PDB file of C-alpha atoms in Angstrom:
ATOM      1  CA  UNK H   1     -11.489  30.604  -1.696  1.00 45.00           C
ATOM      2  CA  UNK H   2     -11.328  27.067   0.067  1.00 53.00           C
ATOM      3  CA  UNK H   3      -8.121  26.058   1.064  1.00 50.00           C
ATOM      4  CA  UNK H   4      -9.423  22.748   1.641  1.00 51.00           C
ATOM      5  CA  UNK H   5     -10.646  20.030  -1.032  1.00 53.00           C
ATOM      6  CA  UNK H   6     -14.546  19.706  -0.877  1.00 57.00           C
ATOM      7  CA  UNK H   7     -15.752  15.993   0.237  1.00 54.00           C
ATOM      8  CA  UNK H   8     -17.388  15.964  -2.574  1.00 57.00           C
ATOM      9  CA  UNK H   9     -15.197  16.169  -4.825  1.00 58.00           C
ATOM     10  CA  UNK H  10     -14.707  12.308  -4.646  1.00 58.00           C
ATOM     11  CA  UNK H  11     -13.730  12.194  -8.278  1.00 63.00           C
ATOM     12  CA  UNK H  12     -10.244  14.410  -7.602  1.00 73.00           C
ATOM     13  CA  UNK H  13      -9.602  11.811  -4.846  1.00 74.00           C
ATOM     14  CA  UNK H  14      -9.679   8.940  -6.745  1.00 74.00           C
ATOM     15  CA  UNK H  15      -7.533  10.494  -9.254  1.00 79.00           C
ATOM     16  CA  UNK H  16      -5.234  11.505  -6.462  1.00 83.00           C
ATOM     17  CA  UNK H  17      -5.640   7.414  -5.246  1.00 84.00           C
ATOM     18  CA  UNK H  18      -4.816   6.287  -8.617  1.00 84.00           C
ATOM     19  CA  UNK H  19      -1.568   7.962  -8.701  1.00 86.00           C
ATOM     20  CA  UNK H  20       0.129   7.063  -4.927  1.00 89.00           C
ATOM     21  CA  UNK H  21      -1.292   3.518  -4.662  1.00 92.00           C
ATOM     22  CA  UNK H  22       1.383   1.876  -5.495  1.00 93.00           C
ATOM     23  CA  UNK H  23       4.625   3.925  -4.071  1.00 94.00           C
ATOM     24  CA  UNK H  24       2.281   4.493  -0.347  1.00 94.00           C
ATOM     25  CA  UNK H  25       2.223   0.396  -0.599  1.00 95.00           C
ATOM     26  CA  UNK H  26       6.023   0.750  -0.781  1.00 94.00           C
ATOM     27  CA  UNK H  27       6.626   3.311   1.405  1.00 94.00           C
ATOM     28  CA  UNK H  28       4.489   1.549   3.528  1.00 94.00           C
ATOM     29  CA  UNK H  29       6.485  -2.173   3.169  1.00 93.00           C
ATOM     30  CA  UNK H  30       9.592  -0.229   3.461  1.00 92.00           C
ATOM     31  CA  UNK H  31       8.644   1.315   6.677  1.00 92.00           C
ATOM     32  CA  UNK H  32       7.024  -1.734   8.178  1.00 91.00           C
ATOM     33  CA  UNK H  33      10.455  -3.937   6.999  1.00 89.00           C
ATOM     34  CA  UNK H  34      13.493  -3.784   8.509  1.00 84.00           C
ATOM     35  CA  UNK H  35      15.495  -1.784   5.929  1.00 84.00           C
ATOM     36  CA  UNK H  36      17.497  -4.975   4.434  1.00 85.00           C
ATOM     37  CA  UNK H  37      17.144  -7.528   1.614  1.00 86.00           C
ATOM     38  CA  UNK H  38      16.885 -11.008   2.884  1.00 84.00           C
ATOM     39  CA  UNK H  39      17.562 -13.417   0.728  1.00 79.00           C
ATOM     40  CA  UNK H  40      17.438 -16.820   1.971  1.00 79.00           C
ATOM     41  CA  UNK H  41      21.271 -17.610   1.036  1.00 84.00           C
ATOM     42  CA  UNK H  42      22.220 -13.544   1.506  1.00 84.00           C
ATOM     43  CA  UNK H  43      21.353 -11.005   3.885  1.00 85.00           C
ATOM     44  CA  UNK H  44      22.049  -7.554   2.526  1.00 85.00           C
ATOM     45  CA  UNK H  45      22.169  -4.307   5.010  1.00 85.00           C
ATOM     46  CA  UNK H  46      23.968  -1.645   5.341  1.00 85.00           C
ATOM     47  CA  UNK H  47      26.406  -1.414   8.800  1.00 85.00           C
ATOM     48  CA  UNK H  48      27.979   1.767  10.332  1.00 85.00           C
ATOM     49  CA  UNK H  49      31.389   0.032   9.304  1.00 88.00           C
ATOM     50  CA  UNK H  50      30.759   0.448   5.843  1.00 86.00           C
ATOM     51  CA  UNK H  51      32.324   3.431   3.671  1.00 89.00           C
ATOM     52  CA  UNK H  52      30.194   6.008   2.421  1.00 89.00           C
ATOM     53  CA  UNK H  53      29.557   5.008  -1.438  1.00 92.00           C
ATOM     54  CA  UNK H  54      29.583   1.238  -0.093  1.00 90.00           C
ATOM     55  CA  UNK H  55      26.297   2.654   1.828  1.00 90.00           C
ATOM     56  CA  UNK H  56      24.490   4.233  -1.193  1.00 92.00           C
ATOM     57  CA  UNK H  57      25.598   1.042  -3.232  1.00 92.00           C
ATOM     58  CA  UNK H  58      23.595  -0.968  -0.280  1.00 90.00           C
ATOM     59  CA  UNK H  59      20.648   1.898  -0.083  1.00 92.00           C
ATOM     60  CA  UNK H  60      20.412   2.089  -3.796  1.00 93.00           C
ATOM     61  CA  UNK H  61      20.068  -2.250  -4.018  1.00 92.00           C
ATOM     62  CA  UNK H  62      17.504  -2.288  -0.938  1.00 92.00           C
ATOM     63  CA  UNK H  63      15.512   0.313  -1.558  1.00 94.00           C
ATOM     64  CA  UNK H  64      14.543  -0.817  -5.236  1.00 94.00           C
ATOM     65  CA  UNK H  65      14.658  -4.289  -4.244  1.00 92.00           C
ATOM     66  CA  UNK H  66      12.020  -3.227  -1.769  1.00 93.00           C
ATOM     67  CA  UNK H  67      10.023  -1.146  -4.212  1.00 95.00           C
ATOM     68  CA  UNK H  68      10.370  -4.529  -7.183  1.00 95.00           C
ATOM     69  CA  UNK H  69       9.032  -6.946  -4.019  1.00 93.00           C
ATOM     70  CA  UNK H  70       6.173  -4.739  -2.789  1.00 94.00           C
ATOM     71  CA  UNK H  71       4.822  -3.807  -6.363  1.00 95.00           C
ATOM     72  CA  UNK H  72       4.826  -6.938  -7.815  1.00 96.00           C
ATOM     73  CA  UNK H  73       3.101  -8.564  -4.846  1.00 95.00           C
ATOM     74  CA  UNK H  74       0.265  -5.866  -5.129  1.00 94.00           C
ATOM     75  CA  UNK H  75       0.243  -5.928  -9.018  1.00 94.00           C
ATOM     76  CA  UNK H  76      -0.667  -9.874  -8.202  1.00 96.00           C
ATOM     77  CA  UNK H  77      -3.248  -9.057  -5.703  1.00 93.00           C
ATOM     78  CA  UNK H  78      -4.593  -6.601  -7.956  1.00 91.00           C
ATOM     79  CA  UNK H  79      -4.677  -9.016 -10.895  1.00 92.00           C
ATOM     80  CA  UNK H  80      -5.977 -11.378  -8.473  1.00 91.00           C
ATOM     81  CA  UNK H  81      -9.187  -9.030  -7.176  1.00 89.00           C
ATOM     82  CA  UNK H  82      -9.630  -8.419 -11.342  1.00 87.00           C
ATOM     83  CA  UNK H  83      -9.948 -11.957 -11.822  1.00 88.00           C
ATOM     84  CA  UNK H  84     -12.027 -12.872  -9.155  1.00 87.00           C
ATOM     85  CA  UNK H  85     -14.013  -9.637 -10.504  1.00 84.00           C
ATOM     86  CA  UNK H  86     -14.929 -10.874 -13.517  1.00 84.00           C
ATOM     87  CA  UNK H  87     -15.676 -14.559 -12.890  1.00 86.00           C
ATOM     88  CA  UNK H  88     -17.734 -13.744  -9.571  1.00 84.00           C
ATOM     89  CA  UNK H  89     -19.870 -11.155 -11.488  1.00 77.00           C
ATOM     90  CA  UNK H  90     -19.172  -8.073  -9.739  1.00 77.00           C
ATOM     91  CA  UNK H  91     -19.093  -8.201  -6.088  1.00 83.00           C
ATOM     92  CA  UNK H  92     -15.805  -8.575  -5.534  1.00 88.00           C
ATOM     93  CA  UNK H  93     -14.429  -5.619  -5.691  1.00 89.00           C
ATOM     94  CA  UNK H  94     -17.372  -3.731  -3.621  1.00 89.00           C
ATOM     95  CA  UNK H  95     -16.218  -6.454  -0.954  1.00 92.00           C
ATOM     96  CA  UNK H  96     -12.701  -5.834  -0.693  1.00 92.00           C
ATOM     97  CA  UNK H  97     -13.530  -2.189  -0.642  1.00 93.00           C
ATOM     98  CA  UNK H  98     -15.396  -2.598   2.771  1.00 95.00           C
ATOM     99  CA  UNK H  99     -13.165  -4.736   3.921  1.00 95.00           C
ATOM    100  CA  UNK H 100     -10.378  -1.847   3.016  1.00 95.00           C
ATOM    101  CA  UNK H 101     -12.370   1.113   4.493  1.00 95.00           C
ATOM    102  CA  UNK H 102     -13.460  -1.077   7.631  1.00 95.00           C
ATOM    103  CA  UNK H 103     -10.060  -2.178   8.164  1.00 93.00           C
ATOM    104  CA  UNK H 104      -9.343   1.349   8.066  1.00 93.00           C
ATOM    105  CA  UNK H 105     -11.457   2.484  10.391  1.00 93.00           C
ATOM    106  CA  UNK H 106     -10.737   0.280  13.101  1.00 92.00           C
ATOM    107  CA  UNK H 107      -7.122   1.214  12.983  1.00 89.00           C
ATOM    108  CA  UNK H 108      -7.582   4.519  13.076  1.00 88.00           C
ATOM    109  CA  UNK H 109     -10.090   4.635  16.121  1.00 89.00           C
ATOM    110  CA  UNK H 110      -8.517   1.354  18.013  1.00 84.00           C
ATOM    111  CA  UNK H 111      -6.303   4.006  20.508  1.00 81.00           C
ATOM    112  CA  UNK H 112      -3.488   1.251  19.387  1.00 74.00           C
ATOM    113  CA  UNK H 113      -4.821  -1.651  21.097  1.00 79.00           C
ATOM    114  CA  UNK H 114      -5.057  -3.137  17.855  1.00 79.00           C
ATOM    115  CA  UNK H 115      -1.191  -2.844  17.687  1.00 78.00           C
ATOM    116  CA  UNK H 116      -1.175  -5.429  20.692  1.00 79.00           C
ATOM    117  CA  UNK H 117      -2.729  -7.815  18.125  1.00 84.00           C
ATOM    118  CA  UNK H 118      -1.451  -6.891  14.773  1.00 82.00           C
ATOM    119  CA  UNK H 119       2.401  -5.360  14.930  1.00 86.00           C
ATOM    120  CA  UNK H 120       1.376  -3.074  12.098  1.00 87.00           C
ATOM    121  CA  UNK H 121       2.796   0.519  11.252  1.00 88.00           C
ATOM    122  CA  UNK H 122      -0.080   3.202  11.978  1.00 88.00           C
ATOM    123  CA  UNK H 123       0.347   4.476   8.161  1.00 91.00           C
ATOM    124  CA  UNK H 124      -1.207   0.838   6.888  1.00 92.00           C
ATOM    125  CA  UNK H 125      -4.425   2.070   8.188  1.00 92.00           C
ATOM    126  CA  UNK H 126      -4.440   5.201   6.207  1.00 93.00           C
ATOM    127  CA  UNK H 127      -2.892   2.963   3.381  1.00 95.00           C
ATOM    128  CA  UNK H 128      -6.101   1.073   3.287  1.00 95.00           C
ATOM    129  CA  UNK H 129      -8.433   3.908   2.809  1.00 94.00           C
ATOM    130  CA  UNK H 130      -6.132   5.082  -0.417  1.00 93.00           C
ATOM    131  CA  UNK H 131      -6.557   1.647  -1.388  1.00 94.00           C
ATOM    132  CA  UNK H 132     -10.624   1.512  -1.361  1.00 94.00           C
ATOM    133  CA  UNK H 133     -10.779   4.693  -3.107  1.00 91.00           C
ATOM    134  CA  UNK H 134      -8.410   3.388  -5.578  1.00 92.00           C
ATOM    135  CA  UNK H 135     -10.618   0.185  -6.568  1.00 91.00           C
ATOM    136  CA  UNK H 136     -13.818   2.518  -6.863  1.00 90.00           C
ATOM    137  CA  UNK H 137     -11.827   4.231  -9.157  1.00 87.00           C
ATOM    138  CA  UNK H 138     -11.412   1.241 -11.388  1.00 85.00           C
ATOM    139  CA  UNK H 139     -13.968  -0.348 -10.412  1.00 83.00           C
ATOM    140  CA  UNK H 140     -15.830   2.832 -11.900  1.00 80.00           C
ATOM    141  CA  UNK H 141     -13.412   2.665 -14.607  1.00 75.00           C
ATOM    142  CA  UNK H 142     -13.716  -1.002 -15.646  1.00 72.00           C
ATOM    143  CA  UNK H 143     -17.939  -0.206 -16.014  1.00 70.00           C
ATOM    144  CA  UNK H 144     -17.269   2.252 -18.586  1.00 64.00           C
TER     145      UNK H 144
END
């Protein structure tokens, strides 16, 4: 018995990528943000001088604010590669799949000198090979 997933098996991962696309993204825009809502007329975070239920008020209102902001800006990027998709006559989405797993790759192998250039969270790199193996998936999907 392999306790281990086979690499090929490529069709269970982009299952797996087609179901934690979207809450990774989060995660990942949650992690990378500052854990408040900033609004441009309201700033909403939680302080230490807050009561207890005033703080799971806050959490509750930031964290799905949060999740609301980061899915629909990668439902419109998504629409966006799908539109560009279909008027561009499939290369699109190939592209932005290199551009995923290369942008991927260099994060992961950069020893964090690319964190000198781009103040990103180390997790965005792993992000973006979930994300390539997501748009094979539909890109896969969208042929059939």
């Amino acid at each position: 018995m392999d306790v281990l997933p086979k690499i090929s098996d490529i069709n269970n991962l982009k299952d797996l990528c087609k179901i934690i696309v979207l809450p990774l993204i989060c995660a990942c825009y949650i992690y990378q943000t500052n854990f408040s809502l900033d609004l441009d007329v309201y700033v909403l975070s939680i302080s230490l001088e807050d009561s207890d239920k005033l703080k799971y008020i806050k959490f509750f209102f930031i964290f799905f604010g949060k999740i609301l902001a980061a899915s629909f800006f990668s439902m419109i990027l998504y629409l966006g590669l799908i539109y560009a998709q279909v008027y561009i006559h499939n290369s699109v989405i190939p592209l932005a799949v290199l551009a995923f797993l290369t942008f991927g790759f260099v994060g992961v192998f950069s020893n964090g000198t690319l964190e000198s250039i781009v103040p990103l969270k180390t997790i965005w790199y792993y992000t973006s090979f979930v994300v390539a193996f997501f748009l094979l998936a539909m890109n896969e999907q969208s042929k059939t």
